[in-house]
Tab-separated table of N, CA and C in Angstrom:
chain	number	residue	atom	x	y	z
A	21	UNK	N	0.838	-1.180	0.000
A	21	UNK	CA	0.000	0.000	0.000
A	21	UNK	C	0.885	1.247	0.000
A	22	UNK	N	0.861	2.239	-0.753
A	22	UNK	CA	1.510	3.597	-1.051
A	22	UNK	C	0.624	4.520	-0.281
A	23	UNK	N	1.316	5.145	-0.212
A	23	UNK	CA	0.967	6.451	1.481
A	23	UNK	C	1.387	7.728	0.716
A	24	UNK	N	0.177	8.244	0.039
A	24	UNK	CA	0.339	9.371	-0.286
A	24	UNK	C	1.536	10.649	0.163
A	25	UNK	N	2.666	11.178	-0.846
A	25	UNK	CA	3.286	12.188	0.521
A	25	UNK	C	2.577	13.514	0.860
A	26	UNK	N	1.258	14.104	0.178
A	26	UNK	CA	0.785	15.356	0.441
A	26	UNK	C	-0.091	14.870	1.639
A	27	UNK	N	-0.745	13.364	1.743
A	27	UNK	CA	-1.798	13.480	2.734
A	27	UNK	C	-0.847	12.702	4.238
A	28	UNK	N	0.193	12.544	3.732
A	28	UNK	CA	1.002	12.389	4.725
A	28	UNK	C	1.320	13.610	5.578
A	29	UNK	N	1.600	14.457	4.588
A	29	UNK	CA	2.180	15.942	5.176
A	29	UNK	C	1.010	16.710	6.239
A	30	UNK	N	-0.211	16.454	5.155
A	30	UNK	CA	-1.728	17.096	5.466
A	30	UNK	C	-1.562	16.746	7.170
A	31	UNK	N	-1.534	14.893	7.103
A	31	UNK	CA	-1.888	14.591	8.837
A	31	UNK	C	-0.670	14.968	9.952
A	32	UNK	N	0.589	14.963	9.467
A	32	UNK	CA	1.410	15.627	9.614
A	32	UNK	C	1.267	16.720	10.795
A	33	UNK	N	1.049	17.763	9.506
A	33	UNK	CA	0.769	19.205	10.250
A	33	UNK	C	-0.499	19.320	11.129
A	34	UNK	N	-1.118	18.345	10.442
A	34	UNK	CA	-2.527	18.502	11.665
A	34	UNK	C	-2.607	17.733	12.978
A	35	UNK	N	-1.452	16.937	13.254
A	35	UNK	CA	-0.843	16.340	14.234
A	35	UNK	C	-0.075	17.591	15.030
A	36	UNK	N	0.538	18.311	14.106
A	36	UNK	CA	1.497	18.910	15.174
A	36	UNK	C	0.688	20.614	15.397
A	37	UNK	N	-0.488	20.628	14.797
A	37	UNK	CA	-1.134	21.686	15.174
A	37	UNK	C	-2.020	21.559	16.594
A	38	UNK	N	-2.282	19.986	16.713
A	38	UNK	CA	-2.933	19.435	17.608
A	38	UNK	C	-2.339	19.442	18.930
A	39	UNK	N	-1.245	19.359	18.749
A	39	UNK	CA	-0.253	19.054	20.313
A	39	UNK	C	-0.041	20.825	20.381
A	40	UNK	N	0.278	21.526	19.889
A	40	UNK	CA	0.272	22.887	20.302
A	40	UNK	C	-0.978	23.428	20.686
A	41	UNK	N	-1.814	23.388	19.732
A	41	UNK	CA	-2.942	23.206	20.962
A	41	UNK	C	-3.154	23.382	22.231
A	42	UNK	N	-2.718	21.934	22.121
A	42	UNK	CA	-3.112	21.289	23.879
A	42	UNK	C	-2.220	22.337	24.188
A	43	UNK	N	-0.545	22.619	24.064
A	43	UNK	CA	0.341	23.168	24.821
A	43	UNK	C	-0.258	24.492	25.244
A	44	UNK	N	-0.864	25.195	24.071
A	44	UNK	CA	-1.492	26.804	24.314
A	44	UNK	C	-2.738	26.462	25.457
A	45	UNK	N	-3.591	25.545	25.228
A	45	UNK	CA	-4.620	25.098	26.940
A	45	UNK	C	-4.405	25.127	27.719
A	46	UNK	N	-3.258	24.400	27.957
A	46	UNK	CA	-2.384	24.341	29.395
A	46	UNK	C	-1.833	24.931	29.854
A	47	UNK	N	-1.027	25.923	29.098
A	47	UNK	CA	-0.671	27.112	29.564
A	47	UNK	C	-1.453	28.230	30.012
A	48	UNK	N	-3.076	28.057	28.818
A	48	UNK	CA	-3.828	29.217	29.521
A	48	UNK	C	-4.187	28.681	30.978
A	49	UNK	N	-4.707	27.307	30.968
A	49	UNK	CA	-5.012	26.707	32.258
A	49	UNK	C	-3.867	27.366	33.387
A	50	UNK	N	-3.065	26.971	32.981
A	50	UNK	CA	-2.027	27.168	34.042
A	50	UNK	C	-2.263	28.929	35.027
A	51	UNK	N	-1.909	29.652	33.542
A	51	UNK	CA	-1.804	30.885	33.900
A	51	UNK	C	-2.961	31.384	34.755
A	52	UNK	N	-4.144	30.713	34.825
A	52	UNK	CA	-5.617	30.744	35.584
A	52	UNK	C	-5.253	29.871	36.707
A	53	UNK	N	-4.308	29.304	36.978
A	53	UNK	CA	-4.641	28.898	38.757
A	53	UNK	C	-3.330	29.829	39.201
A	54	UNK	N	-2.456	30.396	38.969
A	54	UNK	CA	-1.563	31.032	39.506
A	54	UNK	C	-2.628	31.858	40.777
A	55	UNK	N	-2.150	32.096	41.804
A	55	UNK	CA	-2.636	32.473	43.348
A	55	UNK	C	-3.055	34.064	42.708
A	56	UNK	N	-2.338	34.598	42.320
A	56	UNK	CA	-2.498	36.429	41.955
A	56	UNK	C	-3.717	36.013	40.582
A	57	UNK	N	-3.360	35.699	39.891
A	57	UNK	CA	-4.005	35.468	38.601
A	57	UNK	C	-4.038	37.062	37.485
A	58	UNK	N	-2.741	37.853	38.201
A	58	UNK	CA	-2.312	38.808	37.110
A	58	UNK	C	-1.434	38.728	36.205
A	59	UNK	N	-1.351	39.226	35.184
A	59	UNK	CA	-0.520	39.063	34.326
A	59	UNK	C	0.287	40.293	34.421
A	60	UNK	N	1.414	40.415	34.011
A	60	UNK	CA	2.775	41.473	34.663
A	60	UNK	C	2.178	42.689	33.347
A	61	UNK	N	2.488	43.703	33.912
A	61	UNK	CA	1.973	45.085	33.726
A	61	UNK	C	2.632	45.290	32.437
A	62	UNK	N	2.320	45.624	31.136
A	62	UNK	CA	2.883	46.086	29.845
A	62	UNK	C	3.781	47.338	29.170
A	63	UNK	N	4.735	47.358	29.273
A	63	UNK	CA	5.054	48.739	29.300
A	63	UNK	C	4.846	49.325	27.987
A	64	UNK	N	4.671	50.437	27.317
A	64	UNK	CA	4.136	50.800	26.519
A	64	UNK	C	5.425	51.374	25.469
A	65	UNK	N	5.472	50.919	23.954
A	65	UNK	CA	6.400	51.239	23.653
A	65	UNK	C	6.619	53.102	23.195
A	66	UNK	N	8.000	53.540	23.169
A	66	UNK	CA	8.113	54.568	22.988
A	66	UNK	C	7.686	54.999	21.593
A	67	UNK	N	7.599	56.046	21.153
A	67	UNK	CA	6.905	56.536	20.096
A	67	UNK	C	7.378	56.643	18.569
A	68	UNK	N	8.650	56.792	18.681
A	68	UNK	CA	9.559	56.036	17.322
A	68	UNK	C	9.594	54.864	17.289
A	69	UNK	N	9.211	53.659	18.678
A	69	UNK	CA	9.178	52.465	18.013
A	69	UNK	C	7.974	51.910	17.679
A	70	UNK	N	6.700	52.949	18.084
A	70	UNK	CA	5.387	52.571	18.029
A	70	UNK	C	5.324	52.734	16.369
A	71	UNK	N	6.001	54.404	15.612
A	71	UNK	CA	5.828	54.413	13.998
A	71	UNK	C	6.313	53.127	13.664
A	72	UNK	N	7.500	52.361	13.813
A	72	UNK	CA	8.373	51.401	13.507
A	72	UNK	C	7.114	50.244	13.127
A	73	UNK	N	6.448	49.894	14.131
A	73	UNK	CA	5.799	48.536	14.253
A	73	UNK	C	4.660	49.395	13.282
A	74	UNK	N	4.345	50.323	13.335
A	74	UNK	CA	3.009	50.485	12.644
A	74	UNK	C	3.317	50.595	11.054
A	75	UNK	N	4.285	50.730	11.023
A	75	UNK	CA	4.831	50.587	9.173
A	75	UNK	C	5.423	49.359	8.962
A	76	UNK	N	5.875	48.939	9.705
A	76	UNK	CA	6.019	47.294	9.375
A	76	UNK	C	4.933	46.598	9.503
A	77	UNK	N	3.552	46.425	10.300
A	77	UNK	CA	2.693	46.021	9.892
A	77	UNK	C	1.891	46.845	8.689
A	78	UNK	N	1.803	47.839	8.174
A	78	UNK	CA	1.662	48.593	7.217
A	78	UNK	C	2.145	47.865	6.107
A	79	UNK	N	3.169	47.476	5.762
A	79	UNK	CA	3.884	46.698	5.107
A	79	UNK	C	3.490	44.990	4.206
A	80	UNK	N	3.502	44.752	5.862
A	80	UNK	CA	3.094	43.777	6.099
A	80	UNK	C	1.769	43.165	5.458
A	81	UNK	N	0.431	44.007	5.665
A	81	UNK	CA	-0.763	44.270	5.513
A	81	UNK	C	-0.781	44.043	3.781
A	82	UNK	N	0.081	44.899	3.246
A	82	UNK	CA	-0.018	45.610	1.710
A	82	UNK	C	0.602	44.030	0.834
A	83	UNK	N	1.461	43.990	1.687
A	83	UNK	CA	2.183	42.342	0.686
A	83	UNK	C	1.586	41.253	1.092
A	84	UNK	N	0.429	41.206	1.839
A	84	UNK	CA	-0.262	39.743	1.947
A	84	UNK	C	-1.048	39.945	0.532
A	85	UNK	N	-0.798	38.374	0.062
A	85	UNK	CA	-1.629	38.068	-0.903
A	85	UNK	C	-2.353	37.077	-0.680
A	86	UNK	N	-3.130	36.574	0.577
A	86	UNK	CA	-4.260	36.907	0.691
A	86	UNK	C	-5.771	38.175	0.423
A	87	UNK	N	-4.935	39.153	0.998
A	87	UNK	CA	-6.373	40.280	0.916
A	87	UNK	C	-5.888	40.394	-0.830
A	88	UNK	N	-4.910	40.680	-1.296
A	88	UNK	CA	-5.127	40.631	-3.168
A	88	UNK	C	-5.870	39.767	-3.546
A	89	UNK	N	-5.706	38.866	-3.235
A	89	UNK	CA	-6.664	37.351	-4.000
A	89	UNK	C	-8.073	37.942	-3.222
A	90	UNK	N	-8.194	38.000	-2.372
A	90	UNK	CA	-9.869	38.653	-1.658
A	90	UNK	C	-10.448	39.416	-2.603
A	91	UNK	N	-9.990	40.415	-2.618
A	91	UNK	CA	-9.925	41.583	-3.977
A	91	UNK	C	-10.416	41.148	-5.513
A	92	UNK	N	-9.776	40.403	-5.626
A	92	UNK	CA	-9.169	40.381	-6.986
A	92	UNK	C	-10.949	39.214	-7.606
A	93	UNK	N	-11.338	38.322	-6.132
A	93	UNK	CA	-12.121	37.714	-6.204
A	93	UNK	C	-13.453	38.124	-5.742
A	94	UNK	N	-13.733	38.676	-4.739
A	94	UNK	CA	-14.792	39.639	-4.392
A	94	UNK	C	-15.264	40.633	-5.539
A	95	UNK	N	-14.475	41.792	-5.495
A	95	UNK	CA	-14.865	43.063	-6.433
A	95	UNK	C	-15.350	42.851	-7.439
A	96	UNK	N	-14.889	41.783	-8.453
A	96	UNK	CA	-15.755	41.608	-9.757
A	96	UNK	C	-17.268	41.516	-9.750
A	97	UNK	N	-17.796	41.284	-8.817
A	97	UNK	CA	-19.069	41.216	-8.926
A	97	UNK	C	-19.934	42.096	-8.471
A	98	UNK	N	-19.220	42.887	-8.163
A	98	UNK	CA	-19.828	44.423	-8.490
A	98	UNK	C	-19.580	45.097	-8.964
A	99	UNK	N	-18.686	44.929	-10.042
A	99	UNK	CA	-18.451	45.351	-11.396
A	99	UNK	C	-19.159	45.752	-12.268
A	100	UNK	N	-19.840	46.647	-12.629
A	100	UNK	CA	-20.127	46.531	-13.993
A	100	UNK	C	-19.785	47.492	-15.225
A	101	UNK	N	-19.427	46.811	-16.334
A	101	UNK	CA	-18.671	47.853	-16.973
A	101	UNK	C	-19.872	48.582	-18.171
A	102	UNK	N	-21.081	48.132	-17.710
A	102	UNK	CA	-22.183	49.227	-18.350
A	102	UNK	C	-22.382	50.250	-18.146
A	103	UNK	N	-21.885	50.695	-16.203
A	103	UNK	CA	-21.925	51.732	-15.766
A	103	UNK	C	-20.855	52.527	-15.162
A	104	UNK	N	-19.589	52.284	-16.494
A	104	UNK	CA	-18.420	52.973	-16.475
A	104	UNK	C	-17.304	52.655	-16.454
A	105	UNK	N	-16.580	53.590	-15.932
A	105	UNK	CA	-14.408	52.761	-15.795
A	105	UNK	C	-14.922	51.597	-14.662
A	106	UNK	N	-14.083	50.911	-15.549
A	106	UNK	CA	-14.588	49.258	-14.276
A	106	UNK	C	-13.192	50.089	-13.390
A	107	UNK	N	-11.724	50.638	-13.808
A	107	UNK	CA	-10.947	50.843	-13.297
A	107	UNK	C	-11.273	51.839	-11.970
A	108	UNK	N	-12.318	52.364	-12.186
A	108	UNK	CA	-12.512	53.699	-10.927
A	108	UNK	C	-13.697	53.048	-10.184
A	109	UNK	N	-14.495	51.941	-10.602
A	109	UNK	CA	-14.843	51.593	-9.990
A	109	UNK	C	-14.278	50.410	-8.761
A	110	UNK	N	-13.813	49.941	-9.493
A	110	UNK	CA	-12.304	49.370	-8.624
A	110	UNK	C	-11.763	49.836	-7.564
A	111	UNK	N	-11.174	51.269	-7.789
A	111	UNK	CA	-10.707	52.066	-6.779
A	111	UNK	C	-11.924	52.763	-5.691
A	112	UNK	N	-13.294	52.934	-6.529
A	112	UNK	CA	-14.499	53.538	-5.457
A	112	UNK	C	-14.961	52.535	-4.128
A	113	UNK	N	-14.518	51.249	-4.999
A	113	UNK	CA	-15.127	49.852	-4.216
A	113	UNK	C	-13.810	49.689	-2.986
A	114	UNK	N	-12.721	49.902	-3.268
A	114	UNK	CA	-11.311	49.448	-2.514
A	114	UNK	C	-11.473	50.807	-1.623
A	115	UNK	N	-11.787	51.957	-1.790
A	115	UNK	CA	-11.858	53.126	-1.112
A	115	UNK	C	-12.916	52.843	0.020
A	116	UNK	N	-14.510	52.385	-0.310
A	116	UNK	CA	-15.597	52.076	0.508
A	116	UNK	C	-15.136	51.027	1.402
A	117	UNK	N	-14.332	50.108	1.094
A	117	UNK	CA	-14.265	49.163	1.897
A	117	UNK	C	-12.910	49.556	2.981
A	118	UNK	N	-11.981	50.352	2.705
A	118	UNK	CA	-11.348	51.059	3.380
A	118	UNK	C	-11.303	51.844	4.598
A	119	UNK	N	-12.699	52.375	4.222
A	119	UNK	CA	-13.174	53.346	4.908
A	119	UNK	C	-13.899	52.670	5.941
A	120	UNK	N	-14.827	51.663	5.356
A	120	UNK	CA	-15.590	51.272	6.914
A	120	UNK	C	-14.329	50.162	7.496
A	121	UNK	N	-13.396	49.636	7.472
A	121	UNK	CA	-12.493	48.660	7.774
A	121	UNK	C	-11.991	49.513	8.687
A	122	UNK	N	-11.372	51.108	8.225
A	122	UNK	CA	-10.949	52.099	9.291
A	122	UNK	C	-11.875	51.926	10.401
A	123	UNK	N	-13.278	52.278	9.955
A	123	UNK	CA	-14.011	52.678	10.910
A	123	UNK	C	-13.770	51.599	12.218
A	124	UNK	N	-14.067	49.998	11.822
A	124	UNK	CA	-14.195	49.050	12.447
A	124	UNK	C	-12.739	48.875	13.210
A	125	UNK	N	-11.905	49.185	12.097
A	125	UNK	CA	-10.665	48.806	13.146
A	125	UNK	C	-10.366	49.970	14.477
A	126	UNK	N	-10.680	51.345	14.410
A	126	UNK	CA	-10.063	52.147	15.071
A	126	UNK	C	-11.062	51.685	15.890
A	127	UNK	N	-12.228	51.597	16.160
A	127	UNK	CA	-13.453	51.394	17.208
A	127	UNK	C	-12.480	50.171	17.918
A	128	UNK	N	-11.854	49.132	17.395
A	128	UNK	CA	-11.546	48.337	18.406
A	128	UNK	C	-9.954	48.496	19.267
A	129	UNK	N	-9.601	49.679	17.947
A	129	UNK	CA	-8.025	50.170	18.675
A	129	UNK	C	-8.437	50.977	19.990
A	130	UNK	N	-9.778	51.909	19.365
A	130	UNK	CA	-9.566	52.658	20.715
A	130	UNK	C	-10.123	51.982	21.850
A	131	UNK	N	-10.935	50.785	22.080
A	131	UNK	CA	-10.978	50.414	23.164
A	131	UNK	C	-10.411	49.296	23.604
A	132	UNK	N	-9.179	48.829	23.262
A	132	UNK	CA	-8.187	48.068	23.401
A	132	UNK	C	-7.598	48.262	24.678
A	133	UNK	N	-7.644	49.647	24.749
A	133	UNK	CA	-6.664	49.914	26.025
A	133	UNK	C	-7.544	50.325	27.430
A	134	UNK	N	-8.661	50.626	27.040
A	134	UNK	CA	-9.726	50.857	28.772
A	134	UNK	C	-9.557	49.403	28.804
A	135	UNK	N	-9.808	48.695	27.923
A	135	UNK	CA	-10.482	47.032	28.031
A	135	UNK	C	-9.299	46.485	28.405
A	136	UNK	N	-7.998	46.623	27.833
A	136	UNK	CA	-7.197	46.032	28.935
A	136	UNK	C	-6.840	46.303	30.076
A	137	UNK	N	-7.034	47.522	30.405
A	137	UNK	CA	-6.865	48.411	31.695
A	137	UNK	C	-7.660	47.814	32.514
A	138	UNK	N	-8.912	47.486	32.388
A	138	UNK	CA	-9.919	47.099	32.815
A	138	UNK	C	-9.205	45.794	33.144
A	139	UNK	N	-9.115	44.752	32.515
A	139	UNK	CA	-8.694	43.374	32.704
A	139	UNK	C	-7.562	43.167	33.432
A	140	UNK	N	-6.276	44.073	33.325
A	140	UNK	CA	-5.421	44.003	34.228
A	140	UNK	C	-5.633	43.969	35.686
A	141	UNK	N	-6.742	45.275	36.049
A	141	UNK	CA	-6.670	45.705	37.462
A	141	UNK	C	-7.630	44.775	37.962
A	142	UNK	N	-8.607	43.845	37.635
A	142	UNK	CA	-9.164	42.393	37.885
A	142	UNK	C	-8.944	41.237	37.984
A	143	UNK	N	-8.158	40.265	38.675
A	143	UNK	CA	-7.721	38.997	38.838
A	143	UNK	C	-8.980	38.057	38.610
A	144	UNK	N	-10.022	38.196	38.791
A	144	UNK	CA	-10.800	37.118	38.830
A	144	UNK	C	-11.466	37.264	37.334
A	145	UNK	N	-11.210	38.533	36.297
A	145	UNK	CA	-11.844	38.507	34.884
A	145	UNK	C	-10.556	37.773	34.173
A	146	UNK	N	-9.213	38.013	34.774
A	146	UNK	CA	-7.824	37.277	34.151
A	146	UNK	C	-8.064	36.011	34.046
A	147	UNK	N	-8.715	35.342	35.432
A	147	UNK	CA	-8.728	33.796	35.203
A	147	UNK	C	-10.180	33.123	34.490
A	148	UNK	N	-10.780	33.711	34.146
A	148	UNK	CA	-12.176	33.744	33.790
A	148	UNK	C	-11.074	33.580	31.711
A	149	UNK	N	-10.621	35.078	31.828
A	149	UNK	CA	-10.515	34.662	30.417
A	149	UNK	C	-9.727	33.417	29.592
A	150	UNK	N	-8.600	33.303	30.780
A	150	UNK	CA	-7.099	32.460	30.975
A	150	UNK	C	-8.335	30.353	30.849
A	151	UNK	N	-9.146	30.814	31.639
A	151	UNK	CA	-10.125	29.125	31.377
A	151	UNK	C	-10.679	29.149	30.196
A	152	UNK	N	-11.544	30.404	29.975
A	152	UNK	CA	-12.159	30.752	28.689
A	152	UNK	C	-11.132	29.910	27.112
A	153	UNK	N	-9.852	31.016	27.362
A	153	UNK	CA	-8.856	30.783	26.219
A	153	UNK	C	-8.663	28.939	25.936
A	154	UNK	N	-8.542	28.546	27.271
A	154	UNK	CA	-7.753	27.353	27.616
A	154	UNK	C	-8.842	26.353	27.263
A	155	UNK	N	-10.035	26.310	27.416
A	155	UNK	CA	-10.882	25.645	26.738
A	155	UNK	C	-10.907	25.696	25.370
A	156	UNK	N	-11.803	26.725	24.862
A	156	UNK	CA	-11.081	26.616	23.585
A	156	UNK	C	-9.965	26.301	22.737
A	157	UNK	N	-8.907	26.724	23.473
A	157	UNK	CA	-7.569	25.880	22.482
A	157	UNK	C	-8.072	24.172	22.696
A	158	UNK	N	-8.260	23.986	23.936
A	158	UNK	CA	-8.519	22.639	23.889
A	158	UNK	C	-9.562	21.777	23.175
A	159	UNK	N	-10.347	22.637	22.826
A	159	UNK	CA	-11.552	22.109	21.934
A	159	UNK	C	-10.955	22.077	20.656
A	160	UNK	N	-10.683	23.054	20.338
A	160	UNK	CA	-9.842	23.672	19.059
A	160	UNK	C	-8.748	21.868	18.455
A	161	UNK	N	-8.021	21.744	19.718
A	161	UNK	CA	-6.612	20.852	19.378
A	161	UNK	C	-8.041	19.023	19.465
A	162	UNK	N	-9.264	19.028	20.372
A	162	UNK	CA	-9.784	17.403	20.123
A	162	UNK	C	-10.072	17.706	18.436
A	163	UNK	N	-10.991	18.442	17.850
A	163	UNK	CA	-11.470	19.004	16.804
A	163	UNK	C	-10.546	18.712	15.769
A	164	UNK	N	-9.567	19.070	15.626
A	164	UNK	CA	-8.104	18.786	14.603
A	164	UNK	C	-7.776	17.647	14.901
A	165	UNK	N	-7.820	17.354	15.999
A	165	UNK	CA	-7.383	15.842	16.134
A	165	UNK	C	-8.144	14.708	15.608
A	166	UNK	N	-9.285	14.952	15.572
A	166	UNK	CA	-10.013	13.912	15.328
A	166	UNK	C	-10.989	14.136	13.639
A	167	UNK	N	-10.331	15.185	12.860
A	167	UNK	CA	-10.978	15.663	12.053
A	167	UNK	C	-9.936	14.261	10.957
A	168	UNK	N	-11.074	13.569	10.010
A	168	UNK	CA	-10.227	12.924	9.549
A	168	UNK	C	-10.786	12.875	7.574
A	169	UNK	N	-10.656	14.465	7.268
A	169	UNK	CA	-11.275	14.302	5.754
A	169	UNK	C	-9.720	13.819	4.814
């Protein structure tokens, strides 16, 4: 009997996605019985290294070709070139979707930081989330494990 090497690879990686998993559970577990159940205070980076990270994910963002292929596969179908430059419509459609993506993302930048503020100065919402997380990875790693297409 010959043993495919792609569906070898396939169970492979879905073996070793499985045991990390578990490892990320246990650790959230873990981090939820610690006696304090805080997590150590974040220091905030300085402001030339905050541009730094924000143009490297900037970067980052622009050369995934994922969201191109999204693009490239989405937009056509609201295309139509009866009612003009398909090219500006292109850019009207990439602009609209821009714009509310801003919207959505800054709404969750700006409350990123009460909400962690919030979560820091609470030990008992830390271990609440720390079981929360830790279940899920663990569901996450039986799920892969036992997924057998």
């Amino acid at each position: 009997m010959l043993i495919d090497p792609g569906v070898a690879a396939v169970d492979v990686i879905r073996v070793v996605g499985a045991v990390y998993l578990v490892y990320l559970a246990i650790s959230s577990f873990r981090a939820a019985a610690r006696s304090d159940g805080l997590d150590p205070p974040q220091a905030r980076p300085e402001p030339g290294r905050a541009r730094r990270i924000f143009g490297r994910a900037s970067l980052t963002n622009l050369a995934n070709p994922k969201v191109i292929a999204f693009y490239l596969a989405f937009f056509p179908q609201f295309i139509d070139p009866a009612r003009g430059n398909v090219t500006a419509q292109f850019f009207a459609l990439g602009a609209l979707f821009i714009v509310v993506g801003l919207g959505v993302d800054a709404s969750a930048g700006l409350l990123a930081g009460p909400l962690g503020d919030f979560v820091r100065r609470r030990p008992a919402v830390q271990r609440w989330l720390h079981r929360l997380s830790g279940t899920v990875f663990a569901a996450l790693a039986v799920r892969l494990a036992t997924d057998t297409r």
